[in-house]
mmCIF file of C-alpha atoms in Angstrom:
data_model
loop_
_atom_site.group_PDB
_atom_site.id
_atom_site.type_symbol
_atom_site.label_atom_id
_atom_site.label_comp_id
_atom_site.label_asym_id
_atom_site.label_seq_id
_atom_site.Cartn_x
_atom_site.Cartn_y
_atom_site.Cartn_z
ATOM 1 C CA UNK A 7 0.023 -0.044 0.068
ATOM 2 C CA UNK A 8 2.867 2.394 -0.776
ATOM 3 C CA UNK A 9 1.537 5.928 -1.309
ATOM 4 C CA UNK A 10 -1.257 5.660 1.132
ATOM 5 C CA UNK A 11 -2.326 9.013 2.356
ATOM 6 C CA UNK A 12 -2.865 9.151 6.035
ATOM 7 C CA UNK A 13 -4.946 12.214 7.187
ATOM 8 C CA UNK A 14 -4.774 13.239 10.769
ATOM 9 C CA UNK A 15 -7.781 15.189 12.294
ATOM 10 C CA UNK A 16 -7.022 15.568 15.947
ATOM 11 C CA UNK A 17 -10.227 17.508 16.538
ATOM 12 C CA UNK A 18 -12.714 15.546 14.431
ATOM 13 C CA UNK A 19 -16.247 16.967 14.182
ATOM 14 C CA UNK A 20 -19.814 16.208 13.057
ATOM 15 C CA UNK A 21 -20.319 19.019 10.438
ATOM 16 C CA UNK A 22 -23.905 20.311 10.343
ATOM 17 C CA UNK A 23 -24.699 22.632 7.363
ATOM 18 C CA UNK A 24 -27.890 24.719 7.185
ATOM 19 C CA UNK A 25 -29.125 26.367 4.117
ATOM 20 C CA UNK A 26 -31.211 29.436 4.508
ATOM 21 C CA UNK A 27 -32.612 31.910 2.006
ATOM 22 C CA UNK A 28 -30.916 34.880 3.463
ATOM 23 C CA UNK A 29 -28.917 35.189 6.706
ATOM 24 C CA UNK A 30 -29.992 38.088 8.892
ATOM 25 C CA UNK A 31 -28.219 38.725 12.237
ATOM 26 C CA UNK A 32 -30.780 38.590 14.974
ATOM 27 C CA UNK A 33 -33.498 37.256 12.539
ATOM 28 C CA UNK A 34 -35.422 34.062 12.572
ATOM 29 C CA UNK A 35 -34.724 31.692 9.647
ATOM 30 C CA UNK A 36 -36.330 28.829 8.014
ATOM 31 C CA UNK A 37 -33.875 26.137 7.187
ATOM 32 C CA UNK A 38 -34.177 24.988 3.550
ATOM 33 C CA UNK A 39 -31.855 22.041 3.750
ATOM 34 C CA UNK A 40 -29.629 20.247 6.316
ATOM 35 C CA UNK A 41 -26.543 18.124 5.635
ATOM 36 C CA UNK A 42 -24.610 16.260 8.409
ATOM 37 C CA UNK A 43 -21.361 14.483 7.895
ATOM 38 C CA UNK A 44 -17.984 13.763 9.407
ATOM 39 C CA UNK A 45 -15.814 16.687 9.374
ATOM 40 C CA UNK A 46 -12.682 18.382 10.455
ATOM 41 C CA UNK A 47 -10.019 19.585 7.966
ATOM 42 C CA UNK A 48 -8.179 16.325 7.880
ATOM 43 C CA UNK A 49 -11.446 14.621 6.993
ATOM 44 C CA UNK A 50 -12.096 17.152 4.152
ATOM 45 C CA UNK A 51 -8.532 16.465 2.971
ATOM 46 C CA UNK A 52 -9.231 12.802 2.809
ATOM 47 C CA UNK A 53 -12.449 13.276 0.786
ATOM 48 C CA UNK A 54 -10.762 15.363 -1.840
ATOM 49 C CA UNK A 55 -7.745 13.001 -2.074
ATOM 50 C CA UNK A 56 -10.090 10.002 -2.521
ATOM 51 C CA UNK A 57 -12.203 11.992 -5.169
ATOM 52 C CA UNK A 58 -8.871 12.521 -7.041
ATOM 53 C CA UNK A 59 -8.276 8.820 -7.006
ATOM 54 C CA UNK A 60 -5.892 8.351 -4.100
ATOM 55 C CA UNK A 61 -6.122 5.584 -1.282
ATOM 56 C CA UNK A 62 -6.600 7.302 2.013
ATOM 57 C CA UNK A 63 -6.667 6.444 5.769
ATOM 58 C CA UNK A 64 -8.484 8.841 8.136
ATOM 59 C CA UNK A 65 -6.959 9.035 11.631
ATOM 60 C CA UNK A 66 -8.185 10.846 14.763
ATOM 61 C CA UNK A 67 -10.017 10.810 18.035
ATOM 62 C CA UNK A 68 -13.766 10.039 18.627
ATOM 63 C CA UNK A 69 -15.888 9.946 21.663
ATOM 64 C CA UNK A 70 -19.570 9.756 22.734
ATOM 65 C CA UNK A 71 -22.776 9.537 20.642
ATOM 66 C CA UNK A 72 -21.448 12.295 18.183
ATOM 67 C CA UNK A 73 -18.178 10.333 17.787
ATOM 68 C CA UNK A 74 -20.345 7.231 16.751
ATOM 69 C CA UNK A 75 -22.282 9.286 14.111
ATOM 70 C CA UNK A 76 -18.762 10.473 12.910
ATOM 71 C CA UNK A 77 -17.419 6.834 12.570
ATOM 72 C CA UNK A 78 -20.588 5.684 10.844
ATOM 73 C CA UNK A 79 -20.529 8.585 8.332
ATOM 74 C CA UNK A 80 -16.949 7.830 7.444
ATOM 75 C CA UNK A 81 -17.776 4.256 6.806
ATOM 76 C CA UNK A 82 -20.876 5.186 4.723
ATOM 77 C CA UNK A 83 -18.711 7.583 2.646
ATOM 78 C CA UNK A 84 -16.374 4.681 1.826
ATOM 79 C CA UNK A 85 -13.434 6.224 3.624
ATOM 80 C CA UNK A 86 -11.149 3.890 5.636
ATOM 81 C CA UNK A 87 -10.676 5.072 9.259
ATOM 82 C CA UNK A 88 -8.528 4.196 12.256
ATOM 83 C CA UNK A 89 -9.960 5.997 15.122
ATOM 84 C CA UNK A 90 -8.777 6.320 18.773
ATOM 85 C CA UNK A 91 -11.610 6.443 21.297
ATOM 86 C CA UNK A 92 -11.583 9.113 24.054
ATOM 87 C CA UNK A 93 -13.802 9.851 27.001
ATOM 88 C CA UNK A 94 -15.005 13.154 25.818
ATOM 89 C CA UNK A 95 -17.643 13.947 23.381
ATOM 90 C CA UNK A 96 -16.735 14.646 19.732
ATOM 91 C CA UNK A 97 -17.568 18.222 18.801
ATOM 92 C CA UNK A 98 -20.044 19.588 16.381
ATOM 93 C CA UNK A 99 -19.533 22.544 13.791
ATOM 94 C CA UNK A 100 -22.416 24.552 12.273
ATOM 95 C CA UNK A 101 -22.265 26.229 8.876
ATOM 96 C CA UNK A 102 -25.011 28.489 7.829
ATOM 97 C CA UNK A 103 -25.063 28.959 3.986
ATOM 98 C CA UNK A 104 -26.619 32.167 2.755
ATOM 99 C CA UNK A 105 -28.763 31.304 -0.289
ATOM 100 C CA UNK A 106 -28.297 34.770 -1.801
ATOM 101 C CA UNK A 107 -24.610 34.631 -2.365
ATOM 102 C CA UNK A 108 -23.531 31.283 -1.181
ATOM 103 C CA UNK A 109 -21.334 32.754 1.634
ATOM 104 C CA UNK A 110 -21.106 30.518 4.765
ATOM 105 C CA UNK A 111 -20.939 31.678 8.329
ATOM 106 C CA UNK A 112 -19.246 29.037 10.573
ATOM 107 C CA UNK A 113 -19.601 28.187 14.309
ATOM 108 C CA UNK A 114 -16.786 25.909 15.565
ATOM 109 C CA UNK A 115 -16.916 24.275 18.921
ATOM 110 C CA UNK A 116 -13.636 23.857 20.806
ATOM 111 C CA UNK A 117 -13.749 20.101 21.131
ATOM 112 C CA UNK A 118 -13.212 17.656 23.920
ATOM 113 C CA UNK A 119 -10.047 17.421 25.944
ATOM 114 C CA UNK A 120 -7.583 14.711 25.050
ATOM 115 C CA UNK A 121 -5.651 13.128 28.011
ATOM 116 C CA UNK A 122 -1.985 12.141 27.937
ATOM 117 C CA UNK A 123 -2.965 8.405 27.917
ATOM 118 C CA UNK A 124 -5.340 9.035 24.981
ATOM 119 C CA UNK A 125 -2.534 10.760 23.052
ATOM 120 C CA UNK A 126 -0.128 7.931 23.788
ATOM 121 C CA UNK A 127 -2.686 5.491 22.429
ATOM 122 C CA UNK A 128 -3.063 7.571 19.275
ATOM 123 C CA UNK A 129 0.726 7.264 18.594
ATOM 124 C CA UNK A 130 0.840 3.520 19.459
ATOM 125 C CA UNK A 131 -1.992 2.852 16.907
ATOM 126 C CA UNK A 132 -0.143 4.618 13.949
ATOM 127 C CA UNK A 133 0.306 2.170 11.074
ATOM 128 C CA UNK A 134 3.687 3.622 9.818
ATOM 129 C CA UNK A 135 4.537 0.799 7.624
ATOM 130 C CA UNK A 136 1.452 1.454 5.475
ATOM 131 C CA UNK A 137 2.078 5.087 4.983
ATOM 132 C CA UNK A 138 3.420 7.097 2.025
ATOM 133 C CA UNK A 139 2.627 10.507 3.556
ATOM 134 C CA UNK A 140 0.905 11.885 6.620
ATOM 135 C CA UNK A 141 -1.172 14.957 6.244
ATOM 136 C CA UNK A 142 -2.172 16.644 9.556
ATOM 137 C CA UNK A 143 -4.580 19.657 9.597
ATOM 138 C CA UNK A 144 -7.162 21.518 11.650
ATOM 139 C CA UNK A 145 -7.284 22.845 15.250
ATOM 140 C CA UNK A 146 -5.875 21.064 18.177
ATOM 141 C CA UNK A 147 -8.268 19.922 20.918
ATOM 142 C CA UNK A 148 -7.800 21.004 24.560
ATOM 143 C CA UNK A 149 -5.109 19.029 26.365
ATOM 144 C CA UNK A 150 -2.631 18.866 23.426
ATOM 145 C CA UNK A 151 0.481 21.076 23.357
ATOM 146 C CA UNK A 152 1.052 23.661 20.497
ATOM 147 C CA UNK A 153 3.830 21.388 19.061
ATOM 148 C CA UNK A 154 1.568 18.322 18.806
ATOM 149 C CA UNK A 155 1.877 18.355 15.019
ATOM 150 C CA UNK A 156 5.719 18.853 15.295
ATOM 151 C CA UNK A 157 5.832 15.746 17.530
ATOM 152 C CA UNK A 158 3.998 13.835 14.841
ATOM 153 C CA UNK A 159 6.196 14.957 12.243
ATOM 154 C CA UNK A 160 9.368 13.964 14.312
ATOM 155 C CA UNK A 161 8.004 10.477 14.901
ATOM 156 C CA UNK A 162 7.209 10.194 11.163
ATOM 157 C CA UNK A 163 10.797 10.893 10.157
ATOM 158 C CA UNK A 164 12.111 8.081 12.317
ATOM 159 C CA UNK A 165 9.806 5.938 10.113
ATOM 160 C CA UNK A 166 10.884 7.506 6.912
ATOM 161 C CA UNK A 167 7.372 9.083 6.411
ATOM 162 C CA UNK A 168 7.056 12.721 5.361
ATOM 163 C CA UNK A 169 4.311 15.007 6.865
ATOM 164 C CA UNK A 170 2.430 17.732 5.353
ATOM 165 C CA UNK A 171 1.134 20.027 8.094
ATOM 166 C CA UNK A 172 -1.633 22.596 7.716
ATOM 167 C CA UNK A 173 -1.375 24.899 10.737
ATOM 168 C CA UNK A 174 -0.884 28.508 11.926
ATOM 169 C CA UNK A 175 0.738 30.468 14.624
ATOM 170 C CA UNK A 176 3.221 28.611 16.774
ATOM 171 C CA UNK A 177 2.108 25.271 15.410
ATOM 172 C CA UNK A 178 3.210 26.271 11.985
ATOM 173 C CA UNK A 179 6.687 27.344 13.183
ATOM 174 C CA UNK A 180 7.077 24.206 15.144
ATOM 175 C CA UNK A 181 6.053 22.021 12.135
ATOM 176 C CA UNK A 182 8.557 23.904 10.042
ATOM 177 C CA UNK A 183 11.402 23.254 12.500
ATOM 178 C CA UNK A 184 10.482 19.674 12.538
ATOM 179 C CA UNK A 185 11.079 19.368 8.733
ATOM 180 C CA UNK A 186 7.500 18.970 7.503
ATOM 181 C CA UNK A 187 5.962 20.251 4.334
ATOM 182 C CA UNK A 188 3.936 23.066 5.666
ATOM 183 C CA UNK A 189 0.824 24.691 4.398
ATOM 184 C CA UNK A 190 -1.032 27.919 5.694
ATOM 185 C CA UNK A 191 -2.987 30.908 4.363
ATOM 186 C CA UNK A 192 -1.628 34.324 4.322
ATOM 187 C CA UNK A 193 -3.210 35.423 7.700
ATOM 188 C CA UNK A 194 -1.901 32.257 9.453
ATOM 189 C CA UNK A 195 1.602 33.012 8.056
ATOM 190 C CA UNK A 196 1.565 36.516 9.396
ATOM 191 C CA UNK A 197 0.083 35.330 12.603
ATOM 192 C CA UNK A 198 3.246 33.145 13.014
ATOM 193 C CA UNK A 199 5.922 35.594 11.561
ATOM 194 C CA UNK A 200 4.675 38.988 11.846
ATOM 195 C CA UNK A 201 2.202 41.274 10.033
ATOM 196 C CA UNK A 202 4.630 43.018 7.870
ATOM 197 C CA UNK A 203 5.943 40.001 6.102
ATOM 198 C CA UNK A 204 5.114 39.127 2.466
ATOM 199 C CA UNK A 205 3.830 35.622 1.505
ATOM 200 C CA UNK A 206 6.909 35.114 -0.610
ATOM 201 C CA UNK A 207 9.315 36.145 2.286
ATOM 202 C CA UNK A 208 7.356 34.158 4.712
ATOM 203 C CA UNK A 209 7.373 30.988 2.628
ATOM 204 C CA UNK A 210 11.138 31.225 2.296
ATOM 205 C CA UNK A 211 11.608 31.924 5.804
ATOM 206 C CA UNK A 212 9.702 28.826 6.879
ATOM 207 C CA UNK A 213 12.014 26.783 4.519
ATOM 208 C CA UNK A 214 15.050 28.487 6.077
ATOM 209 C CA UNK A 215 13.684 27.533 9.597
ATOM 210 C CA UNK A 216 13.734 23.806 8.428
ATOM 211 C CA UNK A 217 10.615 23.068 6.402
ATOM 212 C CA UNK A 218 11.029 20.670 3.460
ATOM 213 C CA UNK A 219 8.716 23.052 1.532
ATOM 214 C CA UNK A 220 6.051 25.742 2.365
ATOM 215 C CA UNK A 221 2.872 26.327 0.384
ATOM 216 C CA UNK A 222 1.030 29.412 1.208
ATOM 217 C CA UNK A 223 -2.502 30.487 -0.209
ATOM 218 C CA UNK A 224 -2.903 34.179 -0.815
ATOM 219 C CA UNK A 225 -6.564 34.690 -1.662
ATOM 220 C CA UNK A 226 -7.233 36.393 -4.949
ATOM 221 C CA UNK A 227 -3.449 36.601 -5.590
ATOM 222 C CA UNK A 228 -3.181 32.927 -5.841
ATOM 223 C CA UNK A 229 -0.678 30.627 -4.121
ATOM 224 C CA UNK A 230 3.210 30.524 -3.407
ATOM 225 C CA UNK A 231 5.426 27.634 -2.822
ATOM 226 C CA UNK A 232 8.916 27.578 -1.670
ATOM 227 C CA UNK A 233 11.494 24.885 -1.256
ATOM 228 C CA UNK A 234 15.346 24.651 -1.163
ATOM 229 C CA UNK A 235 15.122 24.589 -4.983
ATOM 230 C CA UNK A 236 13.367 27.968 -5.391
ATOM 231 C CA UNK A 237 10.010 29.760 -5.002
ATOM 232 C CA UNK A 238 6.885 30.049 -7.329
ATOM 233 C CA UNK A 239 3.593 31.803 -7.544
ATOM 234 C CA UNK A 240 0.559 30.332 -9.175
ATOM 235 C CA UNK A 241 -2.222 32.667 -10.479
ATOM 236 C CA UNK A 242 -5.995 31.813 -10.173
ATOM 237 C CA UNK A 243 -7.660 31.259 -13.595
ATOM 238 C CA UNK A 244 -10.743 33.316 -12.639
ATOM 239 C CA UNK A 245 -12.658 34.682 -9.701
ATOM 240 C CA UNK A 246 -14.966 31.895 -8.299
ATOM 241 C CA UNK A 247 -18.046 32.571 -6.051
ATOM 242 C CA UNK A 248 -19.273 30.003 -3.645
ATOM 243 C CA UNK A 249 -18.321 28.287 -0.250
ATOM 244 C CA UNK A 250 -14.679 28.773 0.399
ATOM 245 C CA UNK A 251 -14.708 26.687 3.564
ATOM 246 C CA UNK A 252 -12.994 23.593 1.887
ATOM 247 C CA UNK A 253 -10.649 25.369 -0.518
ATOM 248 C CA UNK A 254 -7.570 25.211 1.784
ATOM 249 C CA UNK A 255 -8.261 21.517 2.451
ATOM 250 C CA UNK A 256 -8.311 20.741 -1.228
ATOM 251 C CA UNK A 257 -4.985 22.476 -1.728
ATOM 252 C CA UNK A 258 -3.514 20.270 1.273
ATOM 253 C CA UNK A 259 -4.851 17.045 -0.409
ATOM 254 C CA UNK A 260 -3.056 17.981 -3.657
ATOM 255 C CA UNK A 261 0.086 18.676 -1.830
ATOM 256 C CA UNK A 262 -0.124 15.505 0.204
ATOM 257 C CA UNK A 263 -0.746 13.356 -2.923
ATOM 258 C CA UNK A 264 2.272 14.952 -4.749
ATOM 259 C CA UNK A 265 4.496 14.348 -1.597
ATOM 260 C CA UNK A 266 3.136 10.580 -1.492
ATOM 261 C CA UNK A 267 4.416 10.172 -5.019
ATOM 262 C CA UNK A 268 7.819 11.880 -4.552
ATOM 263 C CA UNK A 269 9.477 13.527 -1.546
ATOM 264 C CA UNK A 270 10.758 16.287 -3.987
ATOM 265 C CA UNK A 271 7.878 16.978 -6.422
ATOM 266 C CA UNK A 272 7.878 19.644 -9.071
ATOM 267 C CA UNK A 273 6.284 22.372 -6.954
ATOM 268 C CA UNK A 274 5.434 24.462 -10.099
ATOM 269 C CA UNK A 275 3.251 21.427 -11.219
ATOM 270 C CA UNK A 276 1.996 20.904 -7.796
ATOM 271 C CA UNK A 277 0.808 24.613 -7.571
ATOM 272 C CA UNK A 278 -1.176 24.305 -10.893
ATOM 273 C CA UNK A 279 -3.120 21.340 -9.520
ATOM 274 C CA UNK A 280 -3.498 22.984 -6.037
ATOM 275 C CA UNK A 281 -5.003 26.243 -7.376
ATOM 276 C CA UNK A 282 -7.385 24.402 -9.702
ATOM 277 C CA UNK A 283 -8.591 22.159 -6.882
ATOM 278 C CA UNK A 284 -8.960 24.891 -4.421
ATOM 279 C CA UNK A 285 -11.145 26.919 -6.880
ATOM 280 C CA UNK A 286 -13.212 23.657 -7.807
ATOM 281 C CA UNK A 287 -13.759 23.161 -3.951
ATOM 282 C CA UNK A 288 -15.453 26.632 -3.790
ATOM 283 C CA UNK A 289 -18.069 25.544 -6.351
ATOM 284 C CA UNK A 290 -19.410 22.952 -4.052
ATOM 285 C CA UNK A 291 -21.817 23.605 -1.200
ATOM 286 C CA UNK A 292 -19.999 21.406 1.413
ATOM 287 C CA UNK A 293 -16.275 21.275 2.398
ATOM 288 C CA UNK A 294 -14.486 18.177 1.419
ATOM 289 C CA UNK A 295 -16.153 18.020 -2.079
ATOM 290 C CA UNK A 296 -14.773 19.534 -5.335
ATOM 291 C CA UNK A 297 -16.203 19.910 -8.828
ATOM 292 C CA UNK A 298 -14.074 17.402 -10.681
ATOM 293 C CA UNK A 299 -14.992 18.643 -13.964
ATOM 294 C CA UNK A 300 -14.046 22.225 -13.143
ATOM 295 C CA UNK A 301 -10.715 20.979 -11.618
ATOM 296 C CA UNK A 302 -9.800 19.073 -14.815
ATOM 297 C CA UNK A 303 -10.683 22.031 -16.979
ATOM 298 C CA UNK A 304 -8.716 24.587 -14.945
ATOM 299 C CA UNK A 305 -5.634 22.698 -13.990
ATOM 300 C CA UNK A 306 -3.904 23.188 -17.318
ATOM 301 C CA UNK A 307 -4.821 26.783 -17.557
ATOM 302 C CA UNK A 308 -3.180 27.900 -14.274
ATOM 303 C CA UNK A 309 -0.084 30.085 -14.864
ATOM 304 C CA UNK A 310 2.887 29.682 -12.536
ATOM 305 C CA UNK A 311 5.680 32.271 -12.294
ATOM 306 C CA UNK A 312 9.157 31.462 -10.846
ATOM 307 C CA UNK A 313 10.129 34.009 -8.085
#
């Protein structure tokens, strides 16, 4: 099973999406449609990677009745999962999608606390021999240290497995120092390195800190990647309206798939696919899905500049 993409979601959730005609703060709303499914950024990564034809294994913590619903939905979705039980109740997130423009308003619960014993059990269950890459993303639950992702990256290196870590703030810097491929958006980058830094400078700085590569999404300005071989910017094909909540996760899925195939991929090619996948994710109403036809149409059209 070489090339298997493991996706780590330390703060799994049951995502509940409400559709409303028009969202009015302080108003009463009639819900036009309801969707419930397993969520968290790592699960979204797993769904996109599977849609693109890759083998995936979803890893994380589950607890309580909500955790049972999450595990059942992953099974029903055809996603293989290896989940570590915890005493706390798995969290829920709520997204309210405005029917007038497709914008989403998100409410995220903090999630259950994870004990030291539960954290140790998670590591003991890790199937290192099966993994081609380990993609870690999303918030950390209470009880885990800021360098939890970095700890995973260090353990992974001992098993010759490269990690792709989507994080912000101190977790982003710690992951870079641990040698991971790091992914973040421009706001998360500046939270970690300072408001005055450019995306290009920040990506290069993360590589200088120790990251194998850094991929930074930059909104309407596209995406930047840096490695020890150079730096590149990819420009979006067109402005896309819709639900942006899963766009970053689609990018992470593409990056993880590229690293699973080669520890030193052609980052210019990776950026073309990542930009197209991110835009294709915006066209779908639920995070974790992408418009496959749009992705295939846009991918060859994405322009990449060497920096």
